[in-house]
Structures are given as structure tokens and as C-alpha cells.
Coordinates of C-alpha atoms and ligand atoms in Angstrom, one line a residue:
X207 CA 62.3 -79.8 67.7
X208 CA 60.4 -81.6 70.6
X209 CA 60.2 -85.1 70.8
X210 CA 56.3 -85.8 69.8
X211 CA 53.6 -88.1 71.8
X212 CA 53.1 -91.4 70.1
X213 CA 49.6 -90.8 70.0
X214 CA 50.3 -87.3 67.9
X215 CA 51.8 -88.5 65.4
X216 CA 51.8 -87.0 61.6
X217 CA 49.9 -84.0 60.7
X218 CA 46.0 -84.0 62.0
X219 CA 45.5 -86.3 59.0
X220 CA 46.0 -89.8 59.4
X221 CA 49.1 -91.1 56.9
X222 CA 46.5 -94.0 56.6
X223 CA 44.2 -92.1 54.6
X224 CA 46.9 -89.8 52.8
X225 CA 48.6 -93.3 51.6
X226 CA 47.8 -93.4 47.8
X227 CA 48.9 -96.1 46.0
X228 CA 48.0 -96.4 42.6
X229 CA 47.3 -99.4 40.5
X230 CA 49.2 -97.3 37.7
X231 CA 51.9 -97.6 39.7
X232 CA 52.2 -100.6 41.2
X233 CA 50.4 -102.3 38.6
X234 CA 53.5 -103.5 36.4
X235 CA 55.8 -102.9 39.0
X236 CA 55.6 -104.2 42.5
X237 CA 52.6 -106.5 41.8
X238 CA 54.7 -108.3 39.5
X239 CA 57.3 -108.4 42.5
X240 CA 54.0 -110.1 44.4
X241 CA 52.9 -107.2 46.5
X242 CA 49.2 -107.6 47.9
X243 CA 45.9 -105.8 46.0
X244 CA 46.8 -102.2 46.4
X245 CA 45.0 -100.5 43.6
X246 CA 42.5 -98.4 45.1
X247 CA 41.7 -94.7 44.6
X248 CA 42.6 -92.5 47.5
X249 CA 43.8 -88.7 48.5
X250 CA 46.1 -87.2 46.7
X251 CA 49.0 -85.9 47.8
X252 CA 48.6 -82.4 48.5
X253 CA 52.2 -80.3 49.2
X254 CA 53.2 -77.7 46.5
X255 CA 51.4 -77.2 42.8
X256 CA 53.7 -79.3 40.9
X257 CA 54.1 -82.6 39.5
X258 CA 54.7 -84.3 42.7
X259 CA 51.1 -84.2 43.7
X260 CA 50.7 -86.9 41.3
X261 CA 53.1 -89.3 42.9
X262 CA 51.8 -92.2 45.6
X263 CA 52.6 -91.7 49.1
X264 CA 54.5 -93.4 50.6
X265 CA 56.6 -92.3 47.8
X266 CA 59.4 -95.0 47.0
X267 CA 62.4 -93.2 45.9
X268 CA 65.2 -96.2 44.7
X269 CA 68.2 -94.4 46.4
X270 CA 71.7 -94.5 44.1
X271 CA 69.1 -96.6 41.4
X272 CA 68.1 -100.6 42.6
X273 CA 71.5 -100.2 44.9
X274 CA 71.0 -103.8 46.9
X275 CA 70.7 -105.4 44.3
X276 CA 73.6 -103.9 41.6
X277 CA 76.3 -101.9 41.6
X278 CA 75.3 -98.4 42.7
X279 CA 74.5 -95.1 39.9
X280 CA 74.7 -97.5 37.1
X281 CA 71.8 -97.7 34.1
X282 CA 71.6 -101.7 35.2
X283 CA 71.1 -100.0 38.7
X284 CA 68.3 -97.7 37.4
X285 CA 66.8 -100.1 35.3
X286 CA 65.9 -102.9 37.9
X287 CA 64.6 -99.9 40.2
X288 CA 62.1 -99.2 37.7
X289 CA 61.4 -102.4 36.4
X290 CA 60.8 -103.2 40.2
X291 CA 58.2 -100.5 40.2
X292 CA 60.1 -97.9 42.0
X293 CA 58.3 -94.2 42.4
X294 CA 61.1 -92.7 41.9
X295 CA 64.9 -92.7 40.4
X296 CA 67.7 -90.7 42.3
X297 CA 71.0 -89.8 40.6
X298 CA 73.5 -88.3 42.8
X299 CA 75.9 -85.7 40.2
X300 CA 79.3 -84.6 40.1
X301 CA 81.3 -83.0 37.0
X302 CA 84.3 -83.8 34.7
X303 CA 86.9 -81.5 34.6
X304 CA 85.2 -80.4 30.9
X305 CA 81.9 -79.8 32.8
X306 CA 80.0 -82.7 32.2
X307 CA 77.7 -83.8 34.9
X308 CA 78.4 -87.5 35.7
X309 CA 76.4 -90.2 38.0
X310 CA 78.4 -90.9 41.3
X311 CA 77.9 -89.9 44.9
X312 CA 81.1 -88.2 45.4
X313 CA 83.8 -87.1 43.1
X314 CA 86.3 -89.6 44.8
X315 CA 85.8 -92.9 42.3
X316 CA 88.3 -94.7 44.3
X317 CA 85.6 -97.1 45.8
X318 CA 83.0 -97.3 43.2
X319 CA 85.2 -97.9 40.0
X320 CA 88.2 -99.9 38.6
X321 CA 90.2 -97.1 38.2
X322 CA 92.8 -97.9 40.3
X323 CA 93.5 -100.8 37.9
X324 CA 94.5 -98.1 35.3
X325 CA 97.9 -97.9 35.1
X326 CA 96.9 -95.0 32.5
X327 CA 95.6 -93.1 35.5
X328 CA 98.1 -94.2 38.3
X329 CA 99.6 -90.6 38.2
X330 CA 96.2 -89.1 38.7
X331 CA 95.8 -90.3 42.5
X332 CA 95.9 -87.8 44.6
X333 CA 95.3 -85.9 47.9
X334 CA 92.3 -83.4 48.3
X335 CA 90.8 -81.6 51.3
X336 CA 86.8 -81.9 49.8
X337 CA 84.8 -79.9 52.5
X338 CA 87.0 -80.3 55.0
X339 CA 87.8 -83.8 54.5
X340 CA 91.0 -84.9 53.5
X341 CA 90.4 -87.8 50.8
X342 CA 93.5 -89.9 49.0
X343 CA 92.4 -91.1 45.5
X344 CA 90.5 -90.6 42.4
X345 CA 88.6 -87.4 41.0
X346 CA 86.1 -87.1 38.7
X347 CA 87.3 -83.3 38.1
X348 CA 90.6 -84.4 36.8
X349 CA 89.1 -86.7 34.4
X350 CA 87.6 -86.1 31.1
X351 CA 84.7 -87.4 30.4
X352 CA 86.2 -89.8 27.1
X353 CA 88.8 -90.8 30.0
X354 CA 85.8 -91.4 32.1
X355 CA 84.0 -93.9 29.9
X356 CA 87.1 -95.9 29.7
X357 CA 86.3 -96.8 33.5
X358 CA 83.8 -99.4 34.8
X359 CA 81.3 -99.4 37.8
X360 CA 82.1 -101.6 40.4
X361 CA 80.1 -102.7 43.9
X362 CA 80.7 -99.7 46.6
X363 CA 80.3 -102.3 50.0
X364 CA 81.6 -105.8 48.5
X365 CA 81.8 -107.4 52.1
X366 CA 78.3 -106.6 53.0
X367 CA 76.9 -106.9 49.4
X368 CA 78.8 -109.6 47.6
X369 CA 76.0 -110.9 45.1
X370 CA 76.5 -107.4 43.6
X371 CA 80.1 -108.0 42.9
X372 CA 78.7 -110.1 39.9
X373 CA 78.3 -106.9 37.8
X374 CA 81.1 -105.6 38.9
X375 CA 82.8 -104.5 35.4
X376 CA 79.4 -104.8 33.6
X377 CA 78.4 -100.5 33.5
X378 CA 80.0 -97.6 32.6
X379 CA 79.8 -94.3 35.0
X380 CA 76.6 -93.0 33.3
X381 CA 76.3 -89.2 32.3
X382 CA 73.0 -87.4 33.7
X383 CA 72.5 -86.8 30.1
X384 CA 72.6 -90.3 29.0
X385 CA 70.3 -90.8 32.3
X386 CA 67.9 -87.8 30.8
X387 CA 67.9 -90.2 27.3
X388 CA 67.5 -93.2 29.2
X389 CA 64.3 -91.8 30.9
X390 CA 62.5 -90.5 27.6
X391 CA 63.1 -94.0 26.2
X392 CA 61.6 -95.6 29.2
X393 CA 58.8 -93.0 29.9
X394 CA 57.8 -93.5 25.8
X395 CA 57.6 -97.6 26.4
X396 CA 55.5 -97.4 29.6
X397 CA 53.4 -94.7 28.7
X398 CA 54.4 -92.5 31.7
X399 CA 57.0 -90.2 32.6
X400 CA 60.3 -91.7 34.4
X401 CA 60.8 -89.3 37.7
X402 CA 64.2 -88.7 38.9
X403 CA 65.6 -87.3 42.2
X404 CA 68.7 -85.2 40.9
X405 CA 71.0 -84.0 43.9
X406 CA 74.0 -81.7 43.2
X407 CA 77.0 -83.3 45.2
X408 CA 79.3 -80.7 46.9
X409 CA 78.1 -77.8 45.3
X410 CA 80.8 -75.2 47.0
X411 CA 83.7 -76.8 46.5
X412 CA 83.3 -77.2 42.6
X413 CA 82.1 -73.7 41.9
X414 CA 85.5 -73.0 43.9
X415 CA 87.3 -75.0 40.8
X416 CA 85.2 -73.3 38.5
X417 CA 83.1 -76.6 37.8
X418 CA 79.1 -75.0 39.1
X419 CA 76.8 -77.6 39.2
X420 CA 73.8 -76.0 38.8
X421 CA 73.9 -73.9 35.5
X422 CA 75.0 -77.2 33.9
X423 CA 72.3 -79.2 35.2
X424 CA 69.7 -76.2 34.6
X425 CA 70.7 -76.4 31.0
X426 CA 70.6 -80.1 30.3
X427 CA 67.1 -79.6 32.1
X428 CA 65.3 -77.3 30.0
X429 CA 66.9 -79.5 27.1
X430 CA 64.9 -82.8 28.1
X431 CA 61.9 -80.3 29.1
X432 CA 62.4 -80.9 32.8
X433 CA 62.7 -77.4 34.1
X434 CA 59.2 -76.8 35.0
X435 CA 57.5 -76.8 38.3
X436 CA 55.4 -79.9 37.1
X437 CA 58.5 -81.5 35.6
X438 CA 59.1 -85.3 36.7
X439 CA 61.9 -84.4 39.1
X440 CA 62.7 -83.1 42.4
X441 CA 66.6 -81.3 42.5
X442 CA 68.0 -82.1 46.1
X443 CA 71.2 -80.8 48.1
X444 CA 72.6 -80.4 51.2
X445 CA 73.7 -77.2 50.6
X446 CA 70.8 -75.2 50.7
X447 CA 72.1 -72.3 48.6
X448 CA 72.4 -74.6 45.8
X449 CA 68.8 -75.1 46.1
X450 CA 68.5 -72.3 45.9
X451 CA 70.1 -71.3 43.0
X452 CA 68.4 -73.8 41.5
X453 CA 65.2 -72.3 42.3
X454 CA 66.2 -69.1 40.5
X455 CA 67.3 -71.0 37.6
X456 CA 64.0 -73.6 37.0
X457 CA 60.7 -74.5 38.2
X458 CA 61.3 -77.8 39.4
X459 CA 61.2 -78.4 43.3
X460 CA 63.7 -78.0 45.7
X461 CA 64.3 -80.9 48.3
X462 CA 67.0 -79.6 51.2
X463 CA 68.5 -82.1 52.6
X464 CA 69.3 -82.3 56.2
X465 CA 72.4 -84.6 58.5
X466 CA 72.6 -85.1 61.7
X467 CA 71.8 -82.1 64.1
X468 CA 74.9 -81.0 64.9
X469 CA 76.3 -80.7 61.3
X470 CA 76.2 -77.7 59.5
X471 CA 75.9 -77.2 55.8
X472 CA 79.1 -76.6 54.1
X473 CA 78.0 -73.6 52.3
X474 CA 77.3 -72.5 55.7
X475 CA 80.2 -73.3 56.6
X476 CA 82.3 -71.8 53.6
X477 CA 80.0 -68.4 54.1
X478 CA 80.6 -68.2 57.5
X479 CA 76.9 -68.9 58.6
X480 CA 76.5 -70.2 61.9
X481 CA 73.1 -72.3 61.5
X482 CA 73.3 -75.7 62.1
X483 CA 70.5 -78.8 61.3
X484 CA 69.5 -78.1 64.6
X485 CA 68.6 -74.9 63.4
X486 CA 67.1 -75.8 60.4
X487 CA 64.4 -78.2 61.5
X488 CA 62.5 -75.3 64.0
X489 CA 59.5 -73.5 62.6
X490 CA 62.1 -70.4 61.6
X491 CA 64.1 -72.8 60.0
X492 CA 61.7 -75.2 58.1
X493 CA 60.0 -71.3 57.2
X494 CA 63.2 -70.2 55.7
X495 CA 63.6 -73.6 53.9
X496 CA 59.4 -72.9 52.4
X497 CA 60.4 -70.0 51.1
X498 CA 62.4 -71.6 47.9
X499 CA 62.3 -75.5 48.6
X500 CA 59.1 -78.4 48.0
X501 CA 60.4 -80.7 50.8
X502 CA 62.9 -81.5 52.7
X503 CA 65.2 -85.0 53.0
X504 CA 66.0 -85.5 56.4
X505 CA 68.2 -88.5 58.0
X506 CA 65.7 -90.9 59.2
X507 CA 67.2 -90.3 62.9
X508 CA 65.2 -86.5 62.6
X509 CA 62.3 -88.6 62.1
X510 CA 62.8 -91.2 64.8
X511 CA 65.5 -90.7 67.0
X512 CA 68.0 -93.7 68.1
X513 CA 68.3 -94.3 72.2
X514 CA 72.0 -95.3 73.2
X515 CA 71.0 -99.0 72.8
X516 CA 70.3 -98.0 69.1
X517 CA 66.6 -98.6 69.6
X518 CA 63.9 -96.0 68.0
X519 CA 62.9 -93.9 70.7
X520 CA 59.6 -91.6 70.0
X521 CA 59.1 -90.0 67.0
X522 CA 60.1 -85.9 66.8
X523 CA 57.5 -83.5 65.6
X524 CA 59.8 -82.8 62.6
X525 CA 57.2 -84.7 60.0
X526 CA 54.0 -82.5 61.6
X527 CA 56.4 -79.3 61.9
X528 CA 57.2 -79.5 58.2
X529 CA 54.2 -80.5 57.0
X530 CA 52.5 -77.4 58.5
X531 CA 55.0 -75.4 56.1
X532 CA 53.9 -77.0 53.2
X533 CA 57.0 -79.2 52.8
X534 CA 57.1 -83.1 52.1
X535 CA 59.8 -85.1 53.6
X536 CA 62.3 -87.7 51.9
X537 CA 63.9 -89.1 54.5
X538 CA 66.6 -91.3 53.6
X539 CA 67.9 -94.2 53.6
X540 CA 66.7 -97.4 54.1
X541 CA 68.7 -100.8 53.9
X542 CA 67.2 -104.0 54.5
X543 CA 70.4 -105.6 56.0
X544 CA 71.2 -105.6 59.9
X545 CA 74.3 -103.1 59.9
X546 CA 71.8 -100.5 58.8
X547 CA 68.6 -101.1 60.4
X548 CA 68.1 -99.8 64.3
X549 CA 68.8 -102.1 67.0
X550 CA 64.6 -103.0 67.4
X551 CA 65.0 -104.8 63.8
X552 CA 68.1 -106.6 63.3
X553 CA 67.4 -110.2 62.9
X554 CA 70.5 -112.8 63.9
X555 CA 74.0 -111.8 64.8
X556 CA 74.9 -111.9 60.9
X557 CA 75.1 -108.2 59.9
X558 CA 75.1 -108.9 56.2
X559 CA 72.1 -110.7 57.0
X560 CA 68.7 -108.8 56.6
X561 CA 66.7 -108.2 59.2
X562 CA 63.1 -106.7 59.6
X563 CA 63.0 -104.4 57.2
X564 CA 59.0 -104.4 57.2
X565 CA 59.0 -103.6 60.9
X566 CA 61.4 -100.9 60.5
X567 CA 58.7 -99.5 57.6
X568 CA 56.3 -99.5 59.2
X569 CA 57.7 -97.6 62.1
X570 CA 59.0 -94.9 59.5
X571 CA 56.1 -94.7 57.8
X572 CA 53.9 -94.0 60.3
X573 CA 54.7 -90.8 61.4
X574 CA 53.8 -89.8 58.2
X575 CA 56.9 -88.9 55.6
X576 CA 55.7 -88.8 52.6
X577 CA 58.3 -90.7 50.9
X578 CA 61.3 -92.2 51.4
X579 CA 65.0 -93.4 50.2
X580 CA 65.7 -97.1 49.9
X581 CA 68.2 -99.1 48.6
X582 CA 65.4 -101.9 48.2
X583 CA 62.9 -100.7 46.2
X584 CA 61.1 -104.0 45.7
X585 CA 61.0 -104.2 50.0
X586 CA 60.1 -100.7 50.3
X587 CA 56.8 -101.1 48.1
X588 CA 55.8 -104.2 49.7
X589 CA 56.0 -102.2 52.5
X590 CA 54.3 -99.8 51.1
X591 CA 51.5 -101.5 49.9
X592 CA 51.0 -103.0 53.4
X593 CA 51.0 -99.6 55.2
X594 CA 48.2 -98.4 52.5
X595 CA 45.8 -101.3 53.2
X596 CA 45.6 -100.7 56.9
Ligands
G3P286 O1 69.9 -87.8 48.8 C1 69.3 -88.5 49.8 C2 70.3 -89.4 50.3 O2 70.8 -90.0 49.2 C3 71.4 -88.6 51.0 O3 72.4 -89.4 51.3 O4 74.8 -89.5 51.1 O5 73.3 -91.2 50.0 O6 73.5 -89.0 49.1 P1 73.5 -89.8 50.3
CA287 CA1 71.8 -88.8 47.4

């Protein structure tokens, strides 16, 4: 992947004009929030056959739910994403040790739930090697899922995030089921469907245990009719072969999500395949990945690259590379405060602090990704909105 001219950016077709924004959208959503006029008719986007045509690009996609703003996978979480006019929902999922698929972004609950104040559970904590990390804690696979409920949500970062401490307490851990029921509800009151971004979390290491993610979550699909190709989801991994699994299993697209260049997939890993990222994001690569995925989710450093000084250097060809596969890219993820923005935006010394979230936008958003993970929904469709009017 070559590092692209600045003045050859995106695809041929300027992300200007493939910017849609629709007042459907936006309309209840971020123009409440007090974004600027955005309703106008433009391209569609036009990646794939399914459903995901439909969606505006840049697509917001409220990463871990409203996650700034609440404590992360939590319905309160969810909800203020999409009452903030978010695109898009993601759930990250993991199972219960009786196989049902639960919302957190690892099995370790240590961080993201009171459980430690259970002296019920004390003799649970224990030592695991999860692919190839040696973790001390809390699983969700030796929990049931009525032990589950009995456990509250709390804030993941409580030093950088403290407002969101308030709620700490306030959510259970949500099934994907309940999220499924949660969606229907929501779709029926605002006369449009609720579209998630469902991503199987260490895929390997529970079909190891016996715990497969994807036949579960292919069932509980077709249940709430969201196994089709047009369905209001996009299924996401960064194990490939559990995308593709999925893709065997139901029509609904495939989004492989890619780390840092030098990492390789743990399925890789666990199958003895010596591909790396690296690997992945060439033509032969991003070819194999179009032959049973919709998009990819790289980290936003394979879009823009950081210099030493932690400044974005010039954008790689990866957005023009995959778009001439036929894949859309998710990059993720995008945090408004200073510790997580690159060196060009931080605002102030404060690292809790947010910076220049907007600049750092509109950077990404220029080369043309056609959507992308935030924690700040709200910011991210201002930002939106302002990279559609130019
Ligand atoms: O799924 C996109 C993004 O969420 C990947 O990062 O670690 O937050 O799941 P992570
Ligand atoms: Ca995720």
C-alpha cells in the first residue's frame, strides 16, 4: 500500500459529490442536535446490492452505542446514539457459557461491570490466555446468562470520562436479542429500520470452548428477519474466517476488519497462516477480502498514517485501492478528546480535554471512507453535515 499524492485522493469521484446526507436522516436527529441545512438529494452510495446503498455517506456508525457520552454497550448507550441521529448502531458480542450472545467488547467484564463487587462471584476470577494474551479477571463464558443480569454496566475509562460515571449502575449487560427487540420497537416508532453493526468478538477462541459465535448469531438473525443481503446490518470481525462463515450462513454483508500492519489475524494465527494486515490491504489481499466481504474496517492509521511526532502524514491509497474492489470502508474510531486525536488536533495540554475533533473529520473524511466509527455520534454528524455542504 503506497502512500497516495494529496492531490489523488479518493476514488476518481470526488467524496464531495458521493456525500449524501439525507433529511430523513438527519432530519430528527442531528438537526435537532443543531447541525446546519443538510437535506438535499445527492448520489447514492453505490458499493454492493444490499441495504447499505441506502445509507448516507459519510456513514456515522455510533461505535460501542453513544460511548462519550454513557457507559459503553448499554441500551441507555444505544438509545442516545439514535436519538442523536446516529446512521448506525454497533454491538460488539460475546457468549455466556449457555450460548447466549451478550453485548460487551471482550469477554473479560472486569473493567466494564461491577462484578468484582460480587462476593457471589469472587471465586469466578480467574486467569486466561485469550488469543495470546494473558488476562486476570472476569468471563462472560463462565457466567450464565440469569448470573449475568444480576451485574450492572459501569464506565470503561472513568479518569478520562468521568461525566459518564453518573450511570454507572444504571444498565444491565444487554443480550443481542434484547438489542434485536429493542431495534423493532424503535424502527416501528420512527417509521424506519434501526441498523446495527454486529461484530463477533474472538471468534477462535470460543469455538475452541465450544461457544461458536456465528451459528448463534445466524439464528437469532433470521429470527428478527435480519439475515438478508438487504437486511439493516453489517456483521464485522477481525477474524476474517468468521466472516466468512458468516457469509455462508446469511446474506447480510461482511465488514473485515483490519489492525495495525504488522498484526495478524488470530485465526491466522491459530491456522497457521502467515498473512499479515500488511498483506491484506494490497490488491490480492483487498481481492481475496471481495470475494465474501461488503467492506472493510480499517484502523484510521491505514487511512492516514501518523509521522513519529504523531502528526497525519499523507493519506495511503488504501480508500482508492478498496474502493476499486467494490468494498466500503469503516474505519474506526473516532474520540473527540485529546488522548485520542493525532498530534495536528489536540487542543490544550488537558488530555481529557477535547480537542479538534472537526479538523480531525474533516481530514478523515476526505480521502473518502465511506463511513466511520465514533464514540461521538452527535460530533461526527456535525461533521458530517459540514463535509457534505462543501
Ligand atoms: O468494530 C470497529 C471497531 O469497534 C473495532 O475496534 O476494538 O472497538 O471493537 P474495537
Ligand atoms: Ca467493535
Amino acid at each position: 500500500m503506497a502512500t497516495q499524492e494529496s492531490g489523488r485522493r479518493g476514488t476518481g469521484t470526488s467524496p464531495g459529490r458521493r456525500a449524501v446526507l439525507g433529511a430523513a436522516v438527519l432530519g430528527a436527529g442531528a438537526a435537532a442536535m443543531g447541525a446546519p441545512g443538510v437535506a438535499r438529494a445527492g448520489e447514492r452510495h453505490g458499493h454492493g446490492h444490499g441495504g447499505h446503498r441506502d445509507l448516507p455517506v459519510p456513514t456515522v456508525v455510533a461505535h460501542r452505542g453513544a460511548s462519550g457520552y454513557r457507559p459503553e454497550h448499554t441500551i441507555g448507550s444505544y438509545q442516545l446514539a439514535l436519538d442523536m441521529g446516529a446512521h448506525v448502531i454497533e454491538q460488539d458480542v460475546v457468549p455466556t457459557k449457555d450460548g447466549h450472545l451478550v453485548c460487551r467488547h471482550e469477554n473479560d467484564i472486569t473493567g466494564t461491570t461491577d462484578v468484582a463487587a460480587h462476593p457471589e462471584f469472587a471465586g469466578r476470577k480467574t486467569t486466561k490466555t485469550v488469543d495470546g494474551a494473558k488476562l486476570t479477571g472476569w468471563f462472560t463464558e463462565d457466567f450464565t446468562l440469569a448470573e449475568l443480569k444480576t451485574l450492572r454496566a459501569k464506565e470503561r475509562i472513568p479518569g478520562t470520562r468521568q461525566h459518564n460515571t453518573l450511570y454507572d449502575g444504571r444498565w444491565q449487560v444487554p443480550t443481542l436479542e434484547e438489542v434485536f427487540r429493542w431495534a423493532e420497537k424503535e424502527g416501528r416508532r420512527r417509521g424506519k429500520r434501526v441498523w446495527l453493526h454486529i461484530e463477533t468478538k474472538h471468534p477462535t477462541y470460543f469455538r475452541k470452548l465450544g461457544l461458536g459465535l456465528e451459528e448463534p448469531l445466524a439464528k437469532l438473525l433470521r429470527r428478527y428477519d435480519r439475515h438478508h443481503r438487504n437486511s439493516p446490518n453489517f456483521l464485522q470481525s477481525f477474524e476474517p474466517s468468521s466472516i466468512q462463515r458468516l457469509h455462508k450462513l446469511v446474506g447480510a454483508p461482511g465488514v473485515v476488519l483490519l489492525s495495525s500492519a504488522s498484526s495478524r489475524p488470530w485465526d491466522f494465527v491459530e491456522a497457521g497462516d502467515p498473512r499479515t494486515v500488511a498483506d491484506l490491504v494490497t490488491p490480492k489481499g483487498l481481492s481475496w477480502i471481495a470475494s465474501y466481504a461488503k467492506g472493510i474496517g480499517p484502523t484510521l492509521d491505514l487511512v492516514i498514517p501518523k509521522g513519529p511526532d504523531g502528526k497525519l502524514q499523507k493519506p495511503t491509497t488504501l480508500v482508492r485501492d478498496a474502493h476499486a474492489k467494490g468494498l466500503l470502508l469503516h474505519p474506526y474510531t473516532m474520540r473527540n478528546e485529546n488522548t485520542f486525536l493525532p498530534a495536528d488536533f489536540k487542543k490544550g495540554t488537558d488530555p481529557n480535554a477535547y480537542g479538534d475533533a472537526f479538523g480531525a473529520f474533516k481530514a478523515y473524511f476526505a480521502t473518502g471512507i465511506d463511513g466511520i466509527f465514533s464514540d461521538n455520534p452527535d460530533t461526527a454528524l456535525l461533521a458530517a453535515a459540514d463535509f457534505a455542504g462543501h
